Short mmCIF file of C-alpha atoms and ligand atoms in Angstrom, two decimals:
data_model
loop_
_atom_site.label_atom_id
_atom_site.label_comp_id
_atom_site.label_asym_id
_atom_site.label_seq_id
_atom_site.Cartn_x
_atom_site.Cartn_y
_atom_site.Cartn_z
CA MET A 30 109.65 143.43 89.32
CA LYS A 31 111.70 140.32 89.05
CA LYS A 32 111.50 138.17 92.11
CA VAL A 33 114.58 136.75 93.73
CA VAL A 34 114.09 133.06 94.10
CA VAL A 35 114.20 131.52 97.53
CA ALA A 36 114.38 127.80 97.19
CA GLY A 37 113.41 125.69 100.16
CA LEU A 38 116.31 123.46 101.01
CA ALA A 39 114.12 120.53 100.36
CA ALA A 40 115.15 117.10 101.24
CA LEU A 41 117.64 115.73 98.77
CA SER A 42 115.72 112.53 98.83
CA MET A 43 112.43 112.14 100.55
CA GLY A 44 111.43 108.55 100.99
CA PHE A 45 107.73 108.55 100.26
CA GLY A 46 107.73 104.81 100.50
CA ALA A 47 104.75 103.40 102.27
CA ILE A 48 105.65 103.13 105.91
CA THR A 49 104.11 99.87 106.87
CA PHE A 50 106.39 98.08 109.25
CA ALA A 51 104.96 97.22 112.60
CA ALA A 52 105.05 99.65 115.45
CA PRO A 53 107.20 98.60 118.36
CA GLY A 54 105.64 98.25 121.77
CA ASN A 55 105.54 101.32 123.92
CA ALA A 56 104.92 102.12 127.52
CA ALA A 57 104.31 105.25 129.51
CA THR A 58 107.29 107.48 130.22
CA GLN A 59 106.62 107.70 133.95
CA SER A 60 106.18 104.33 135.62
CA PRO A 61 106.57 103.25 139.24
CA PRO A 62 109.54 101.06 140.18
CA ILE A 63 109.17 97.32 139.74
CA GLU A 64 107.48 95.70 142.74
CA GLY A 65 109.07 93.03 144.88
CA GLN A 66 112.72 93.68 144.11
CA VAL A 67 115.44 96.22 144.89
CA ILE A 68 119.05 96.58 143.79
CA VAL A 69 121.73 96.48 146.49
CA LYS A 70 125.48 96.83 146.17
CA PHE A 71 127.77 95.98 149.05
CA ARG A 72 131.17 97.48 149.72
CA ASP A 73 132.39 93.96 150.45
CA ASP A 74 130.34 91.10 149.04
CA ARG A 75 131.38 88.89 151.96
CA ALA A 76 129.10 91.04 154.19
CA ALA A 77 126.08 90.63 151.91
CA ALA A 78 124.48 87.52 153.34
CA GLY A 79 124.72 88.76 156.93
CA VAL A 80 123.35 92.23 156.26
CA LEU A 81 120.45 90.92 154.17
CA ARG A 82 119.60 88.39 156.85
CA GLN A 83 119.33 91.24 159.41
CA HIS A 84 116.52 92.65 157.23
CA GLY A 85 114.85 89.30 156.75
CA LEU A 86 116.11 88.98 153.17
CA GLY A 87 118.03 86.42 151.19
CA GLU A 88 120.82 86.99 148.70
CA GLY A 89 119.87 87.79 145.10
CA GLU A 90 121.27 87.30 141.63
CA THR A 91 124.27 89.43 140.63
CA ILE A 92 123.44 91.95 137.89
CA GLY A 93 125.91 91.44 135.09
CA SER A 94 129.29 93.03 135.67
CA THR A 95 128.00 95.56 138.20
CA ARG A 96 128.45 93.36 141.30
CA ALA A 97 125.10 94.72 142.50
CA GLN A 98 122.44 92.18 143.54
CA LEU A 99 118.80 92.06 142.58
CA VAL A 100 117.22 91.19 145.93
CA ASN A 101 113.66 89.94 146.36
CA VAL A 102 111.65 91.92 148.93
CA PRO A 103 108.00 91.88 150.04
CA ALA A 104 105.86 93.97 147.65
CA GLY A 105 105.19 97.42 149.07
CA LYS A 106 108.29 97.35 151.29
CA GLU A 107 110.73 98.46 148.55
CA ARG A 108 111.17 102.08 149.64
CA GLN A 109 111.39 101.24 153.36
CA LEU A 110 114.05 98.58 152.78
CA ILE A 111 116.05 100.83 150.44
CA GLU A 112 116.19 103.47 153.19
CA ALA A 113 117.16 100.96 155.86
CA LEU A 114 119.82 99.27 153.73
CA SER A 115 121.24 102.64 152.65
CA ARG A 116 121.95 103.48 156.31
CA ASN A 117 124.03 100.32 156.74
CA PRO A 118 127.75 101.14 156.42
CA ALA A 119 128.35 97.82 154.64
CA VAL A 120 126.06 98.91 151.79
CA GLU A 121 127.51 101.04 149.01
CA TYR A 122 124.04 101.84 147.69
CA ALA A 123 120.49 100.52 147.47
CA GLU A 124 118.05 101.66 144.80
CA PRO A 125 114.74 100.72 143.18
CA ASP A 126 114.64 98.57 140.04
CA GLU A 127 113.06 101.00 137.60
CA LEU A 128 110.92 100.00 134.66
CA VAL A 129 112.69 100.72 131.39
CA THR A 130 110.32 102.00 128.73
CA ALA A 131 110.36 103.66 125.34
CA ALA A 132 111.01 107.35 125.81
CA THR A 133 107.71 108.42 124.30
CA ALA A 134 104.63 106.52 123.31
CA ASP A 135 104.77 107.70 119.70
CA GLU A 136 104.62 105.02 117.05
CA TYR A 137 107.72 106.11 115.14
CA PHE A 138 109.76 107.42 118.06
CA PRO A 139 112.25 104.54 117.82
CA ARG A 140 113.17 105.80 114.34
CA GLN A 141 113.97 109.24 115.69
CA TYR A 142 117.63 108.64 116.38
CA ALA A 143 118.17 112.40 116.40
CA LEU A 144 116.27 112.58 119.69
CA GLN A 145 117.59 109.36 121.22
CA ASN A 146 120.15 107.17 119.53
CA ASN A 147 120.50 103.67 120.96
CA GLY A 148 122.13 102.35 117.81
CA GLN A 149 118.71 101.31 116.58
CA GLN A 150 118.24 100.24 112.96
CA PHE A 151 115.28 99.87 110.65
CA THR A 152 114.39 98.56 107.25
CA ASN A 153 110.89 99.19 105.98
CA THR A 154 108.88 96.27 104.67
CA ALA A 155 109.28 97.43 101.08
CA GLY A 156 113.04 97.33 101.58
CA THR A 157 113.39 100.82 100.11
CA LEU A 158 114.67 102.42 103.26
CA THR A 159 117.29 101.22 105.66
CA ILE A 160 118.57 103.15 108.61
CA ALA A 161 121.69 101.39 109.76
CA GLY A 162 122.44 101.24 113.44
CA GLY A 163 124.37 104.36 114.29
CA LYS A 164 126.57 105.43 117.13
CA VAL A 165 124.99 105.26 120.57
CA ASP A 166 124.32 108.78 121.90
CA ALA A 167 124.92 110.44 118.50
CA ASP A 168 121.78 112.41 119.34
CA VAL A 169 120.70 115.72 120.86
CA ASP A 170 119.66 114.23 124.25
CA ALA A 171 116.10 115.47 123.79
CA VAL A 172 114.63 112.93 126.20
CA GLU A 173 116.91 114.13 128.98
CA ALA A 174 116.07 117.77 128.18
CA TRP A 175 112.35 116.98 128.55
CA ASN A 176 112.97 116.18 132.21
CA VAL A 177 113.64 119.92 132.61
CA THR A 178 111.16 121.35 130.11
CA THR A 179 109.16 120.41 127.04
CA GLY A 180 108.89 124.06 126.06
CA ALA A 181 105.22 124.55 126.88
CA GLY A 182 103.74 127.43 124.94
CA THR A 183 107.04 128.70 123.49
CA LYS A 184 106.34 130.01 120.00
CA VAL A 185 108.55 128.97 117.11
CA ALA A 186 107.91 130.53 113.72
CA VAL A 187 108.36 128.16 110.78
CA LEU A 188 108.84 130.31 107.67
CA ASP A 189 108.42 127.70 105.00
CA SER A 190 105.85 126.19 102.61
CA GLY A 191 103.07 126.16 105.20
CA VAL A 192 101.91 123.46 107.60
CA ALA A 193 99.37 120.87 106.46
CA ASN A 194 95.80 121.30 107.67
CA ASP A 195 95.26 117.56 108.00
CA ASN A 196 97.95 116.05 110.20
CA PRO A 197 96.70 115.47 113.75
CA ASP A 198 100.27 115.30 115.09
CA ILE A 199 101.22 118.85 114.02
CA THR A 200 98.15 120.74 112.71
CA PRO A 201 96.78 121.38 116.23
CA LYS A 202 100.09 122.93 117.26
CA VAL A 203 99.71 125.82 114.82
CA VAL A 204 98.52 128.90 116.75
CA ALA A 205 98.67 131.43 113.90
CA ARG A 206 98.97 131.26 110.13
CA ALA A 207 99.81 133.82 107.48
CA ASN A 208 100.35 133.39 103.76
CA PHE A 209 102.92 135.63 102.10
CA THR A 210 103.03 133.82 98.76
CA GLY A 211 100.10 135.56 97.09
CA GLY A 212 97.26 133.63 95.55
CA GLU A 213 97.93 130.13 96.80
CA THR A 214 96.13 128.25 99.51
CA GLY A 215 97.61 128.54 102.98
CA ASP A 216 97.81 124.76 103.18
CA ASP A 217 101.10 122.97 102.56
CA ASN A 218 101.02 121.41 99.11
CA TYR A 219 104.78 120.98 98.96
CA GLY A 220 105.42 119.03 102.15
CA HIS A 221 108.59 120.74 103.27
CA GLY A 222 107.05 123.07 105.85
CA THR A 223 104.99 120.31 107.44
CA HIS A 224 108.11 118.18 107.83
CA VAL A 225 110.08 121.05 109.38
CA ALA A 226 107.24 122.02 111.74
CA GLY A 227 106.92 118.43 112.96
CA ILE A 228 110.63 118.28 113.77
CA VAL A 229 110.10 121.30 115.99
CA ALA A 230 106.82 120.57 117.71
CA ALA A 231 104.95 117.39 116.77
CA THR A 232 102.80 116.23 119.68
CA ALA A 233 104.58 113.69 121.88
CA ASN A 234 103.06 110.79 123.78
CA ASN A 235 99.84 110.68 121.76
CA THR A 236 100.68 107.17 120.43
CA ARG A 237 100.71 108.66 116.94
CA GLY A 238 103.57 109.33 114.55
CA VAL A 239 106.55 111.21 115.86
CA ALA A 240 107.59 113.49 118.71
CA GLY A 241 108.87 117.00 118.07
CA THR A 242 112.20 118.07 119.53
CA CYS A 243 110.30 120.69 121.55
CA PRO A 244 106.97 118.90 121.91
CA GLY A 245 105.41 121.62 124.08
CA CYS A 246 106.23 124.37 121.58
CA THR A 247 103.60 125.95 119.38
CA ILE A 248 104.03 126.91 115.73
CA LEU A 249 103.58 130.22 113.92
CA ASP A 250 103.06 129.07 110.35
CA GLY A 251 104.36 131.73 107.98
CA LYS A 252 103.99 130.50 104.41
CA VAL A 253 106.77 132.20 102.43
CA LEU A 254 107.43 129.39 99.93
CA ASN A 255 104.82 128.52 97.34
CA ASP A 256 103.60 125.08 96.38
CA SER A 257 106.75 124.56 94.33
CA GLY A 258 109.00 125.48 97.25
CA VAL A 259 109.89 128.90 95.85
CA GLY A 260 109.45 132.35 97.34
CA SER A 261 110.94 135.82 97.35
CA THR A 262 113.17 137.92 99.56
CA SER A 263 110.30 140.32 100.15
CA SER A 264 107.90 137.59 101.28
CA LEU A 265 110.57 136.17 103.59
CA ALA A 266 111.23 139.62 105.11
CA ASN A 267 107.49 140.07 105.61
CA GLY A 268 107.31 136.67 107.25
CA ILE A 269 110.10 137.55 109.68
CA ASN A 270 108.33 140.77 110.68
CA TRP A 271 105.03 138.89 111.12
CA ALA A 272 106.71 136.25 113.29
CA VAL A 273 108.14 138.87 115.64
CA SER A 274 104.80 140.71 115.86
CA ASN A 275 103.16 137.42 116.85
CA GLY A 276 105.54 136.65 119.68
CA ALA A 277 108.04 134.25 118.09
CA LYS A 278 110.89 133.42 120.47
CA VAL A 279 112.63 131.49 117.68
CA ILE A 280 112.36 131.83 113.89
CA ASN A 281 113.33 128.83 111.74
CA MET A 282 114.25 129.32 108.10
CA SER A 283 115.05 126.06 106.31
CA LEU A 284 115.73 127.94 103.08
CA GLY A 285 118.37 129.95 101.29
CA VAL A 286 118.74 132.99 99.07
CA ARG A 287 121.39 135.40 97.85
CA ALA A 288 122.33 138.31 100.11
CA SER A 289 119.79 141.11 100.38
CA ARG A 290 119.92 144.33 102.37
CA THR A 291 116.18 144.11 102.98
CA LEU A 292 116.49 140.59 104.34
CA GLU A 293 119.41 141.49 106.56
CA THR A 294 117.48 144.46 107.98
CA ALA A 295 114.50 142.22 108.76
CA VAL A 296 116.84 139.72 110.45
CA ASN A 297 118.52 142.40 112.57
CA ASN A 298 115.19 143.95 113.56
CA ALA A 299 113.91 140.55 114.69
CA TRP A 300 117.06 139.87 116.70
CA ASN A 301 116.84 143.30 118.35
CA LYS A 302 113.22 142.62 119.28
CA GLY A 303 114.13 139.42 121.06
CA ALA A 304 113.95 136.52 118.61
CA VAL A 305 116.63 133.89 118.02
CA LEU A 306 116.96 133.17 114.30
CA VAL A 307 118.08 129.80 112.90
CA ALA A 308 118.64 128.79 109.27
CA ALA A 309 119.89 125.91 107.17
CA ALA A 310 123.51 126.13 106.02
CA GLY A 311 122.63 124.54 102.67
CA ASN A 312 122.99 121.27 100.82
CA GLY A 313 125.80 122.23 98.46
CA GLY A 314 128.42 119.92 99.94
CA ASN A 315 130.78 122.90 99.73
CA GLN A 316 131.57 126.08 101.68
CA THR A 317 129.45 128.53 99.68
CA LYS A 318 127.60 130.99 101.89
CA ILE A 319 123.85 131.20 101.69
CA TYR A 320 121.53 133.66 103.40
CA PRO A 321 119.96 134.25 105.82
CA GLY A 322 122.20 131.64 107.50
CA ALA A 323 125.39 133.55 106.75
CA TYR A 324 124.18 136.74 108.43
CA PRO A 325 125.86 137.30 111.81
CA ASN A 326 122.53 137.34 113.65
CA VAL A 327 121.38 133.98 112.30
CA ILE A 328 122.59 130.60 113.54
CA ALA A 329 123.63 128.58 110.45
CA VAL A 330 123.13 124.83 110.85
CA ALA A 331 124.95 121.97 109.10
CA ALA A 332 123.80 118.35 108.95
CA THR A 333 125.17 115.25 110.67
CA ASP A 334 124.10 111.61 110.46
CA ASN A 335 123.44 108.91 113.05
CA ASN A 336 127.17 108.37 113.49
CA ASP A 337 127.78 112.07 114.25
CA ALA A 338 129.60 112.39 110.93
CA LYS A 339 129.04 115.34 108.61
CA ALA A 340 126.38 114.52 106.01
CA SER A 341 128.00 114.35 102.58
CA PHE A 342 125.56 116.92 101.16
CA SER A 343 125.96 119.40 103.99
CA THR A 344 127.45 122.80 103.41
CA TYR A 345 130.25 123.35 105.92
CA GLY A 346 133.02 125.69 107.02
CA ALA A 347 133.75 126.93 110.53
CA SER A 348 134.21 130.50 109.27
CA TRP A 349 130.42 130.91 108.99
CA VAL A 350 128.60 127.64 109.74
CA ASP A 351 127.82 127.79 113.45
CA ILE A 352 126.57 124.41 114.64
CA ALA A 353 125.32 121.01 113.42
CA ALA A 354 122.33 118.76 114.02
CA PRO A 355 121.08 115.47 112.58
CA GLY A 356 119.81 115.90 109.02
CA VAL A 357 119.99 112.41 107.50
CA ASN A 358 116.95 110.09 107.60
CA VAL A 359 114.98 112.40 109.86
CA TYR A 360 111.43 111.21 110.49
CA SER A 361 108.68 113.77 110.73
CA THR A 362 105.19 114.77 109.72
CA PHE A 363 103.99 115.22 106.15
CA PRO A 364 100.68 116.29 104.65
CA ASN A 365 98.00 113.65 104.65
CA HIS A 366 97.06 114.43 101.07
CA THR A 367 98.46 114.65 97.57
CA PHE A 368 101.01 117.38 97.02
CA VAL A 369 103.61 118.34 94.48
CA LEU A 370 107.28 117.52 94.81
CA GLY A 371 109.34 118.61 91.87
CA THR A 372 107.18 117.84 88.88
CA GLN A 373 105.40 114.88 90.42
CA ASN A 374 102.27 114.50 92.46
CA LYS A 375 103.00 112.66 95.66
CA ARG A 376 100.39 111.01 97.83
CA SER A 377 101.63 111.17 101.39
CA PHE A 378 100.00 109.53 104.36
CA GLY A 379 101.24 111.83 107.02
CA TYR A 380 104.80 110.75 107.85
CA ASP A 381 108.04 110.23 106.05
CA VAL A 382 111.77 110.59 106.18
CA GLY A 383 113.65 113.67 105.01
CA ASN A 384 117.27 114.55 104.34
CA GLY A 385 118.86 117.96 104.31
CA THR A 386 120.10 120.84 106.43
CA SER A 387 116.41 121.83 106.28
CA MET A 388 115.88 119.02 108.80
CA SER A 389 118.86 120.06 110.96
CA SER A 390 117.86 123.70 111.35
CA PRO A 391 114.54 123.00 113.13
CA ILE A 392 116.31 120.72 115.63
CA VAL A 393 118.51 123.65 116.65
CA ALA A 394 115.51 125.99 116.61
CA ALA A 395 113.70 123.62 118.97
CA ALA A 396 116.73 123.40 121.26
CA ALA A 397 116.77 127.20 121.43
CA ALA A 398 113.06 127.18 122.27
CA LEU A 399 113.66 124.67 125.07
CA ALA A 400 116.45 126.90 126.37
CA TRP A 401 114.09 129.92 126.35
CA SER A 402 111.54 127.86 128.25
CA SER A 403 113.99 127.03 131.03
CA ASN A 404 115.38 130.61 131.09
CA PRO A 405 112.42 132.94 130.53
CA GLY A 406 114.42 136.05 131.48
CA ALA A 407 117.16 135.34 128.95
CA THR A 408 118.11 137.39 125.90
CA PRO A 409 118.66 136.23 122.32
CA THR A 410 122.38 136.68 122.93
CA SER A 411 122.39 134.47 126.01
CA ILE A 412 120.16 131.79 124.44
CA ARG A 413 122.31 131.63 121.34
CA SER A 414 125.44 131.48 123.44
CA LYS A 415 123.97 128.70 125.57
CA VAL A 416 122.93 126.59 122.57
CA GLU A 417 126.27 127.03 120.81
CA SER A 418 128.64 126.77 123.74
CA THR A 419 127.05 123.58 125.11
CA ALA A 420 127.06 121.67 121.82
CA ASP A 421 128.84 118.31 121.88
CA LYS A 422 132.27 118.55 120.32
CA ILE A 423 132.60 115.82 117.73
CA ALA A 424 136.14 114.65 117.09
CA GLY A 425 137.29 115.43 113.58
CA THR A 426 134.56 117.95 112.70
CA GLY A 427 136.21 121.08 114.09
CA THR A 428 136.77 122.68 110.69
CA ASN A 429 133.22 121.97 109.51
CA TRP A 430 131.39 124.23 111.94
CA ALA A 431 132.34 126.62 114.72
CA HIS A 432 130.67 124.72 117.54
CA GLY A 433 129.63 121.09 117.91
CA ARG A 434 126.48 119.05 117.31
CA VAL A 435 123.66 120.62 119.29
CA ASN A 436 122.73 119.05 122.65
CA ALA A 437 119.27 120.10 123.85
CA ASN A 438 119.81 118.73 127.33
CA ASN A 439 122.96 120.80 127.85
CA ALA A 440 121.11 123.84 126.51
CA VAL A 441 118.38 123.70 129.16
CA ARG A 442 120.61 123.10 132.21
CA1 LIG B 513 121.45 110.53 124.17
CA1 LIG B 514 103.16 112.09 118.13
CA1 LIG B 515 125.25 133.24 110.74
#
């Protein structure tokens, strides 16, 4: 029987340049306030000196344009003085001076603009990759979402080319594996699945590599694409069934195929059994439907960049593309061994950048998993509705997709 080809929507251009530039400094996410100083703002600055004197304090420096003062206090008395000052009617507010740190202690986190975009920019030492400073907050507010939940134990199925056995940032997150490709090793010798899985659930705060969008999530690794990134409708349908049987709350499919009644039945069965399904919209740069994304019970995801603009390669069209997520220069995990990409052998050292709606889909899948985690009694319908309805509307993109660019923080509130 002739197989229908399912091509992984592989990155249009994967960097594979040696990533050698120095890691930025990092600090813990939870730190105590800075000792010996508090921030005070007065309703009328003319009252400041008198009020501070009542508490045995002198006036401090003004903080930029805020009109608040940074006041020196005895170490250990910060909280007590904040409470006392807050009760004074002349004080608008008093608050601790908090330590500002990197959001996670992962080496490459600052490159992950999709999770937190401060307008950061990078050029690698080889000069082969530049990420220009993007638009501040053109991101999915993952760091803010993690204050509510990191998705602990929520299972996300990645139906893809497998997940590498040798990447300490993502391999330990795999709780079940199955190989539907027939004959090949269960390892990822294509790279695509490892990259997608890392976007979902790479371990955060381990000093290493990247952070997943849902760092507490676990991965069901269903290998449906072979080591050339190709599979069949039947293997994909089997993978969907396996994912549901193994407790997947979300199923990510960064791949595309022509319509198939078998595939649609598998999709609908999974949805009816309680899984949210997410798929790439495609990299055609046009409005051509691909499946499973175009099925009604699958969220189809387009790609944006670090300016919240539609990626040039992204398939689009609000009639069937549901939502968008960053898909340009997305950092994630790769195998830590030689694998095949196209016709070439590639030696990867565990991390690289990827481009494609394949990278956008797992961000939405992870946001759905975070939403499940904060609403355990929800249904696929309510989770999908939450993720879609709370997306950030991006001016000028209304005809490209039905909802906005996903916002994980909104999805968990
Ligand atoms: Ca943000
Ligand atoms: Ca990490
Ligand atoms: Ca759809």
